[in-house]
Amino acid sequence: MEVKTSLLDNMIGVSDMVLLEPLTEDSFLENLRKRFDHNEIYTYIGSVVISMNPYRSLPIYTPDKVEEYRNRNFYELSPHIYALADEAYRSLRDQDKDQCILITGESGAGKTEASKLVMSYVAAVCGKGQEVNKVKEQLLQSNPVLEAFGNAKTVRNDNSSRFGKYMDIEFDFKGDPLGGVISNYLLEKSRVVKQPRGERNFHIFYQLLSGASDDTLKKLKLDRDFSKFNYLSLDSAAVNGLDDAANFRTVRNAMQIVGFMEDEVQSVLELVAAVLKLGNIEFKPESRCNGNDESRIKDKNDLKEMCELLGIEQSVLERAFSYRTVEAKLEKVSTTLNVAQAYYARDALAKNLYSRLFSWLVTRINESIKAQTKSRHKVMGVLDIYGFEIFEDNSFEQFIINYCNEKLQQIFIELTLREEQEEYVREGIEWTNIEYFNNAIICDLIENNQNGILAMLDEECLRPGTVTDETFLDKLNTICAKHQHFESRLSKNSKFLTDHSLPHSCFRIQHYAGKVLYQVEGFVDKNNDLLYRDLSQAMYKATHSLIKQLFPEGNPAKVNLKRPPTAGFQFRASVGTLMKNLKTKNPNYIRCIKPNEKKASHIFTESLVRHQVRYLGLMENVRVRRAGYAFRQLYEPCLERYKMLCKRTWPHWKGPAREGVEVLMGDLQIPTEEYSYGRSKIFIRNPRTLFSLEERRRECLQDLATLIQKIYRGWKCRRQFLLMKKSQIVVAAWYRRFAQQKKYKKIKSATTVVQSYTRGWQARKLLRELKYQKRCEEAATTISAYWHGTQVRREYRKFFRANAGKKIYNFTIQRIMQKYFLSLKSNMPSMSPIDNKWPNRPYLFLDGVHKELRRIFHHWRCKKYRNQFTEERKTVYEEKLEASEIFKDKKALYPSSVNQPFKGDYLEISKNPKYQKLSSAMDEKVLLADVVNKINRANGKGTARIFLLTKKSVVLADQKTGQVKTSVPLPDLDSVSVSTQSDGFFALKLKEGSASAIKGDFLLSSEHLIEIITKLHRTGAMAADREQLNIDISDEFLVQFKQDKVCVKFIQGVSKNGNSASCKRKNNRLLEVLVPSLA
């Protein structure tokens, strides 16, 4: 069975104030202090949770804590906000009861954080799934958006909610969230235009300027410098621990998750920027001819930028700031506005623009998070609203905030008493009426339709004539003078005439939480909350996508002359709707308390906490809970907790739990007037009785602990003894085994030594015998060999002298040859064919063999070297060999060409795009491509031509254009003539009668003469159908130029071209080639 802890276990102070004894205000505060000092920030008053703001992070909100409180009884664990959230969620899911969680307390007490914790807990324990997770994420991410636009830094709280928020979270029958609806109450829009010293405007202004990109600010026509905007206070612009830039990114992300489109986000930011620009518009007076003053805008730049953001004509808005049109029936009267009225109109527009934007945001969020199904939903409401406010200067805002708290206190008392009464009736306990202070008289003073303060304020705002705050106060003094909770120095009640703590321009109301002094100044204006119709109509003319939605009354087609409802009337109606909504749900209360004004941890200011305890009515709450029975508990957990106090119920009770509790209470002899039996619970009247039971249980637990320790120690000692006994047996067995193994090894070792010595002696004896036998055999063999040798020598002595010389000679020759070959093997030359080294012969008679071996070795390594050649390389060497056969010792140019490889295609004709056309014209593979000079017989000068050689023809083409000039088939070539000198001239002679011989022979010069002639000769030799090409090497030969034959003569001398040969015409029959002599 699972062992469960209890609220009463390990208590620090008293976990439930209902059990506090004695119950005084001082003991109440001391209990809160004691728990606060031990980081116990939550305390119960029955089912109400008191939450102290620790002003620091505590490790009590982890996922493990969520699981610890999940599906546990409310009083089963120590007080925690999770316990209340779990109780509310399970009641909604399992009992189909709509729930509401009311979170109250003054600014800085932690109400907003408490609401977040409740929502995060519910999100963690409800169902999972893609759609469910999306709904949960949207509900949670609505908080950052509303906080940015509705929260601000105040002197009491760095993240103070300046509006009231009520969220209805809707669930299906399984307890999974479907969506939600948010209601907002009384945004403090006056903060937009003016902030008290040490406070800031709403967060979104600072977040936008700090976190938006430079491009975004440029589009919004804003600057990051806060000092450039009149609506932003500078003394508290930066807040420690608040990163506005990071929070802006969080808000943008949250808006995206909630479902805002990008253009909607941009529109919202444009309106925020417009509010900032609106605050920079300033006015100056200007006198008219009729003597009246009217206002004019000083610098129109901010007005222009604002109009550009909102899409409004500048002149329209400028006129709306200068004139006011009043309509009465069919008449229109236009009056000018002075500077003060212009500033009032500007601020009114800024407040209305921002507050309507905030209301639109709430509506837009509701559209995204609302439940999609129309079936009946279970609802859990979370109310996070301002706490009771008592400042040095209290105005209209504090008045209606405190009115709302009066209503909440009234419903709190009513619902608490109703819950108590319902439980008593449900359990069959007699209900007795409980006396308590009913604040309905205060609520009636404020909200009565005839004589209530709000009704009189509305009446004063609507009546014709001059209406001021003083006339409103006079009316209050007349009508409310005799009310016991209303005080005024000017009233007819004489007892306040000499009260100097009550100024003449103020009135005081005695609220349930204490007396509050209200400054009457500003009540009428704030209640009117007027926006001139000219400004509404100017806003409606804007082209901005949101402005027309925010100012529908500006539509000229729907002019409504009826006065709009006042702020007080609207708030009273919304509070009434809220109260009706709360009364239909099962309430759960969280009372938040601020421990100090410094917003610091570990500081408990008793006077401040005492003040909050009083105005929250916590002492009265405890007295209401204790008026009947202070403690109640189900029979099963009660019997499980206290059954050890009675022998008849310990350790197991087999009957019904109620009978077990009756036996237990009777055995303990507790007076019957101290408790009562309900249907499912036992009710204990006095906390002393409960603490007496707890003390007895503690003593019994100590006895049980001693008994358990005794039995455990006996069991542990017996277990230790049996373990030691078992271990001793095991150790003894192992030791005996070890001893026997050691003894066996010792005997075995001794036996082995004796055996080795015996075997050694036997082996040595056998060895001696074998050695003696061997010596005898060797001696006999030696004697026999000597004897046989003597006999053989006697037999062959007569033949030895005749054959000894020849045998010695053959043996000597064999040894010399063997030594020669071994020496040759070790001194072999390298495998290079050009290596001429060879070992010297040792003897003259080996000369022939020595030369033959050298020849054989050279042929063999040449063959090895040739085997390494590829086909391409063989061709190159064959061409080189053929060139050697043709030109060696015949042409002076030949030696310089030996070390130059034959490349063939020097122009890379197939790759060069310049010769692409020429390459495509060739039908066969090009064997050689080079640039040659074609010699002109007229002047002996050369013209550059491309020389191409294929297997079938010789082609001459123009070097620049690549156009073919001449193509000569190889069969038409008769011979080639060259000189013996180092020039590059050669003549291609054509066969007489051939088709190519019409133009005559060709006299050409090339730097690759040897390669060209060799390839021509080789190509002709490889063709079976052609005669071999003749090579004529002579310093003087004839060349046929068309009809004439010209003699080409080569002589040595100094050439004009330096080291290259030059050709010069001597006459019509002679061309002279001057070849430079080689150095």
Short mmCIF file of N, CA and C in Angstrom, two decimals, residues 3-83:
data_model
loop_
_atom_site.label_atom_id
_atom_site.label_comp_id
_atom_site.label_asym_id
_atom_site.label_seq_id
_atom_site.Cartn_x
_atom_site.Cartn_y
_atom_site.Cartn_z
N VAL A 3 2.30 4.74 0.97
CA VAL A 3 2.31 5.54 2.19
C VAL A 3 2.20 7.00 1.80
N LYS A 4 1.17 7.68 2.29
CA LYS A 4 0.92 9.06 1.91
C LYS A 4 1.25 9.99 3.08
N THR A 5 1.83 11.11 2.78
CA THR A 5 2.10 12.13 3.79
C THR A 5 0.84 12.92 4.05
N SER A 6 0.93 13.86 4.97
CA SER A 6 -0.26 14.63 5.34
C SER A 6 0.13 16.08 5.54
N LEU A 7 -0.90 16.92 5.50
CA LEU A 7 -0.71 18.33 5.78
C LEU A 7 -0.13 18.55 7.17
N LEU A 8 -0.40 17.62 8.09
CA LEU A 8 0.02 17.77 9.48
C LEU A 8 1.42 17.26 9.74
N ASP A 9 2.03 16.58 8.75
CA ASP A 9 3.37 16.03 8.94
C ASP A 9 4.42 17.12 8.75
N ASN A 10 5.40 17.13 9.66
CA ASN A 10 6.57 18.02 9.55
C ASN A 10 6.17 19.47 9.30
N MET A 11 5.19 19.91 10.08
CA MET A 11 4.70 21.28 9.88
C MET A 11 5.71 22.30 10.39
N ILE A 12 5.87 23.38 9.61
CA ILE A 12 6.61 24.56 10.07
C ILE A 12 5.55 25.59 10.41
N GLY A 13 5.40 25.86 11.70
CA GLY A 13 4.26 26.66 12.13
C GLY A 13 3.00 25.83 11.96
N VAL A 14 1.92 26.47 11.49
CA VAL A 14 0.66 25.78 11.23
C VAL A 14 0.35 25.94 9.75
N SER A 15 0.15 24.81 9.05
CA SER A 15 -0.08 24.86 7.61
C SER A 15 -1.46 25.38 7.27
N ASP A 16 -2.44 25.18 8.16
CA ASP A 16 -3.81 25.64 7.94
C ASP A 16 -4.18 26.57 9.08
N MET A 17 -4.46 27.84 8.74
CA MET A 17 -4.74 28.84 9.76
C MET A 17 -5.98 28.50 10.58
N VAL A 18 -6.85 27.65 10.05
CA VAL A 18 -8.03 27.25 10.81
C VAL A 18 -7.63 26.52 12.08
N LEU A 19 -6.45 25.88 12.05
CA LEU A 19 -5.97 25.11 13.21
C LEU A 19 -5.11 25.94 14.14
N LEU A 20 -4.97 27.25 13.86
CA LEU A 20 -4.10 28.10 14.68
C LEU A 20 -4.73 28.30 16.06
N GLU A 21 -3.91 28.12 17.06
CA GLU A 21 -4.39 28.22 18.46
C GLU A 21 -3.31 28.90 19.30
N PRO A 22 -3.57 30.01 19.96
CA PRO A 22 -4.84 30.76 19.92
C PRO A 22 -4.91 31.59 18.64
N LEU A 23 -6.11 31.95 18.25
CA LEU A 23 -6.32 32.71 17.02
C LEU A 23 -6.39 34.20 17.35
N THR A 24 -5.28 34.89 17.12
CA THR A 24 -5.23 36.35 17.24
C THR A 24 -4.52 36.88 16.02
N GLU A 25 -4.62 38.18 15.80
CA GLU A 25 -3.94 38.78 14.66
C GLU A 25 -2.43 38.64 14.78
N ASP A 26 -1.92 38.78 16.03
CA ASP A 26 -0.47 38.64 16.23
C ASP A 26 0.00 37.22 15.96
N SER A 27 -0.76 36.22 16.45
CA SER A 27 -0.36 34.82 16.20
C SER A 27 -0.48 34.50 14.71
N PHE A 28 -1.48 35.09 14.05
CA PHE A 28 -1.64 34.89 12.60
C PHE A 28 -0.41 35.40 11.85
N LEU A 29 0.03 36.62 12.18
CA LEU A 29 1.19 37.21 11.52
C LEU A 29 2.47 36.45 11.87
N GLU A 30 2.59 36.02 13.12
CA GLU A 30 3.79 35.28 13.52
C GLU A 30 3.89 33.95 12.78
N ASN A 31 2.74 33.30 12.58
CA ASN A 31 2.74 32.05 11.82
C ASN A 31 3.16 32.29 10.37
N LEU A 32 2.65 33.37 9.76
CA LEU A 32 3.06 33.71 8.39
C LEU A 32 4.56 34.00 8.33
N ARG A 33 5.07 34.75 9.32
CA ARG A 33 6.50 35.08 9.34
C ARG A 33 7.34 33.82 9.47
N LYS A 34 6.96 32.94 10.37
CA LYS A 34 7.74 31.72 10.60
C LYS A 34 7.81 30.88 9.34
N ARG A 35 6.70 30.73 8.66
CA ARG A 35 6.68 29.93 7.43
C ARG A 35 7.44 30.64 6.30
N PHE A 36 7.30 31.98 6.24
CA PHE A 36 8.00 32.74 5.20
C PHE A 36 9.52 32.63 5.38
N ASP A 37 10.00 32.68 6.64
CA ASP A 37 11.44 32.58 6.90
C ASP A 37 11.99 31.22 6.50
N HIS A 38 11.13 30.18 6.47
CA HIS A 38 11.57 28.83 6.06
C HIS A 38 11.16 28.52 4.62
N ASN A 39 10.92 29.57 3.82
CA ASN A 39 10.59 29.42 2.40
C ASN A 39 9.27 28.68 2.17
N GLU A 40 8.42 28.66 3.20
CA GLU A 40 7.07 28.10 3.04
C GLU A 40 6.14 29.28 2.72
N ILE A 41 5.97 29.57 1.44
CA ILE A 41 5.24 30.79 1.05
C ILE A 41 3.74 30.56 0.94
N TYR A 42 3.29 29.30 1.01
CA TYR A 42 1.86 29.00 0.88
C TYR A 42 1.31 28.52 2.22
N THR A 43 0.14 29.03 2.59
CA THR A 43 -0.55 28.62 3.81
C THR A 43 -2.04 28.54 3.48
N TYR A 44 -2.74 27.61 4.13
CA TYR A 44 -4.18 27.43 3.88
C TYR A 44 -5.02 28.16 4.92
N ILE A 45 -6.20 28.60 4.49
CA ILE A 45 -7.31 28.88 5.40
C ILE A 45 -8.45 28.01 4.90
N GLY A 46 -8.52 26.79 5.38
CA GLY A 46 -9.45 25.83 4.80
C GLY A 46 -9.03 25.53 3.37
N SER A 47 -9.89 25.88 2.41
CA SER A 47 -9.58 25.66 1.00
C SER A 47 -9.02 26.90 0.33
N VAL A 48 -8.80 27.97 1.09
CA VAL A 48 -8.22 29.21 0.56
C VAL A 48 -6.70 29.14 0.70
N VAL A 49 -6.00 29.59 -0.34
CA VAL A 49 -4.53 29.58 -0.33
C VAL A 49 -4.03 31.00 -0.14
N ILE A 50 -3.20 31.19 0.90
CA ILE A 50 -2.48 32.47 1.09
C ILE A 50 -1.11 32.32 0.43
N SER A 51 -0.77 33.26 -0.45
CA SER A 51 0.51 33.20 -1.18
C SER A 51 1.33 34.44 -0.85
N MET A 52 2.52 34.22 -0.27
CA MET A 52 3.46 35.31 0.03
C MET A 52 4.45 35.41 -1.13
N ASN A 53 4.64 36.62 -1.64
CA ASN A 53 5.58 36.83 -2.76
C ASN A 53 7.01 36.72 -2.23
N PRO A 54 7.80 35.72 -2.68
CA PRO A 54 9.18 35.57 -2.15
C PRO A 54 10.18 36.50 -2.82
N TYR A 55 9.80 37.12 -3.92
CA TYR A 55 10.70 37.99 -4.70
C TYR A 55 11.98 37.28 -5.11
N ARG A 56 11.90 36.00 -5.35
CA ARG A 56 13.03 35.23 -5.87
C ARG A 56 12.49 33.89 -6.35
N SER A 57 13.31 33.18 -7.11
CA SER A 57 12.90 31.88 -7.64
C SER A 57 13.09 30.80 -6.58
N LEU A 58 12.09 29.95 -6.43
CA LEU A 58 12.17 28.81 -5.50
C LEU A 58 12.01 27.51 -6.30
N PRO A 59 12.71 26.45 -5.86
CA PRO A 59 12.65 25.17 -6.61
C PRO A 59 11.40 24.37 -6.27
N ILE A 60 10.24 24.99 -6.32
CA ILE A 60 9.01 24.29 -5.95
C ILE A 60 8.02 24.25 -7.11
N TYR A 61 8.49 24.54 -8.34
CA TYR A 61 7.60 24.53 -9.50
C TYR A 61 8.14 23.63 -10.61
N THR A 62 8.90 22.62 -10.24
CA THR A 62 9.52 21.72 -11.21
C THR A 62 8.50 20.69 -11.72
N PRO A 63 8.80 20.01 -12.83
CA PRO A 63 7.91 18.93 -13.30
C PRO A 63 7.70 17.84 -12.26
N ASP A 64 8.71 17.59 -11.42
CA ASP A 64 8.54 16.58 -10.35
C ASP A 64 7.48 17.03 -9.35
N LYS A 65 7.47 18.35 -9.05
CA LYS A 65 6.45 18.85 -8.13
C LYS A 65 5.05 18.72 -8.74
N VAL A 66 4.96 18.97 -10.04
CA VAL A 66 3.67 18.81 -10.71
C VAL A 66 3.16 17.38 -10.55
N GLU A 67 4.04 16.40 -10.78
CA GLU A 67 3.64 15.00 -10.64
C GLU A 67 3.33 14.65 -9.19
N GLU A 68 4.03 15.30 -8.25
CA GLU A 68 3.81 15.02 -6.83
C GLU A 68 2.40 15.42 -6.40
N TYR A 69 1.90 16.55 -6.91
CA TYR A 69 0.58 17.04 -6.51
C TYR A 69 -0.53 16.55 -7.43
N ARG A 70 -0.19 15.84 -8.46
CA ARG A 70 -1.20 15.39 -9.42
C ARG A 70 -2.08 14.30 -8.82
N ASN A 71 -3.40 14.52 -8.90
CA ASN A 71 -4.39 13.54 -8.41
C ASN A 71 -4.21 13.21 -6.92
N ARG A 72 -3.82 14.22 -6.13
CA ARG A 72 -3.68 14.02 -4.68
C ARG A 72 -4.76 14.83 -3.96
N ASN A 73 -5.16 14.36 -2.78
CA ASN A 73 -6.15 15.06 -1.98
C ASN A 73 -5.61 16.43 -1.57
N PHE A 74 -6.52 17.41 -1.41
CA PHE A 74 -6.10 18.79 -1.15
C PHE A 74 -5.24 18.89 0.12
N TYR A 75 -5.63 18.15 1.18
CA TYR A 75 -4.91 18.24 2.45
C TYR A 75 -3.86 17.14 2.60
N GLU A 76 -3.59 16.45 1.52
CA GLU A 76 -2.68 15.30 1.62
C GLU A 76 -1.22 15.72 1.69
N LEU A 77 -0.87 16.84 1.06
CA LEU A 77 0.51 17.31 1.03
C LEU A 77 0.58 18.72 1.60
N SER A 78 1.79 19.24 1.75
CA SER A 78 1.97 20.58 2.30
C SER A 78 1.33 21.61 1.37
N PRO A 79 0.93 22.77 1.90
CA PRO A 79 0.21 23.76 1.08
C PRO A 79 0.99 24.17 -0.16
N HIS A 80 0.26 24.28 -1.26
CA HIS A 80 0.89 24.67 -2.53
C HIS A 80 -0.21 25.16 -3.46
N ILE A 81 0.14 26.07 -4.35
CA ILE A 81 -0.83 26.55 -5.34
C ILE A 81 -1.22 25.43 -6.29
N TYR A 82 -0.31 24.44 -6.47
CA TYR A 82 -0.63 23.30 -7.32
C TYR A 82 -1.76 22.46 -6.73
N ALA A 83 -1.82 22.40 -5.39
CA ALA A 83 -2.88 21.62 -4.75
C ALA A 83 -4.25 22.21 -5.08
#
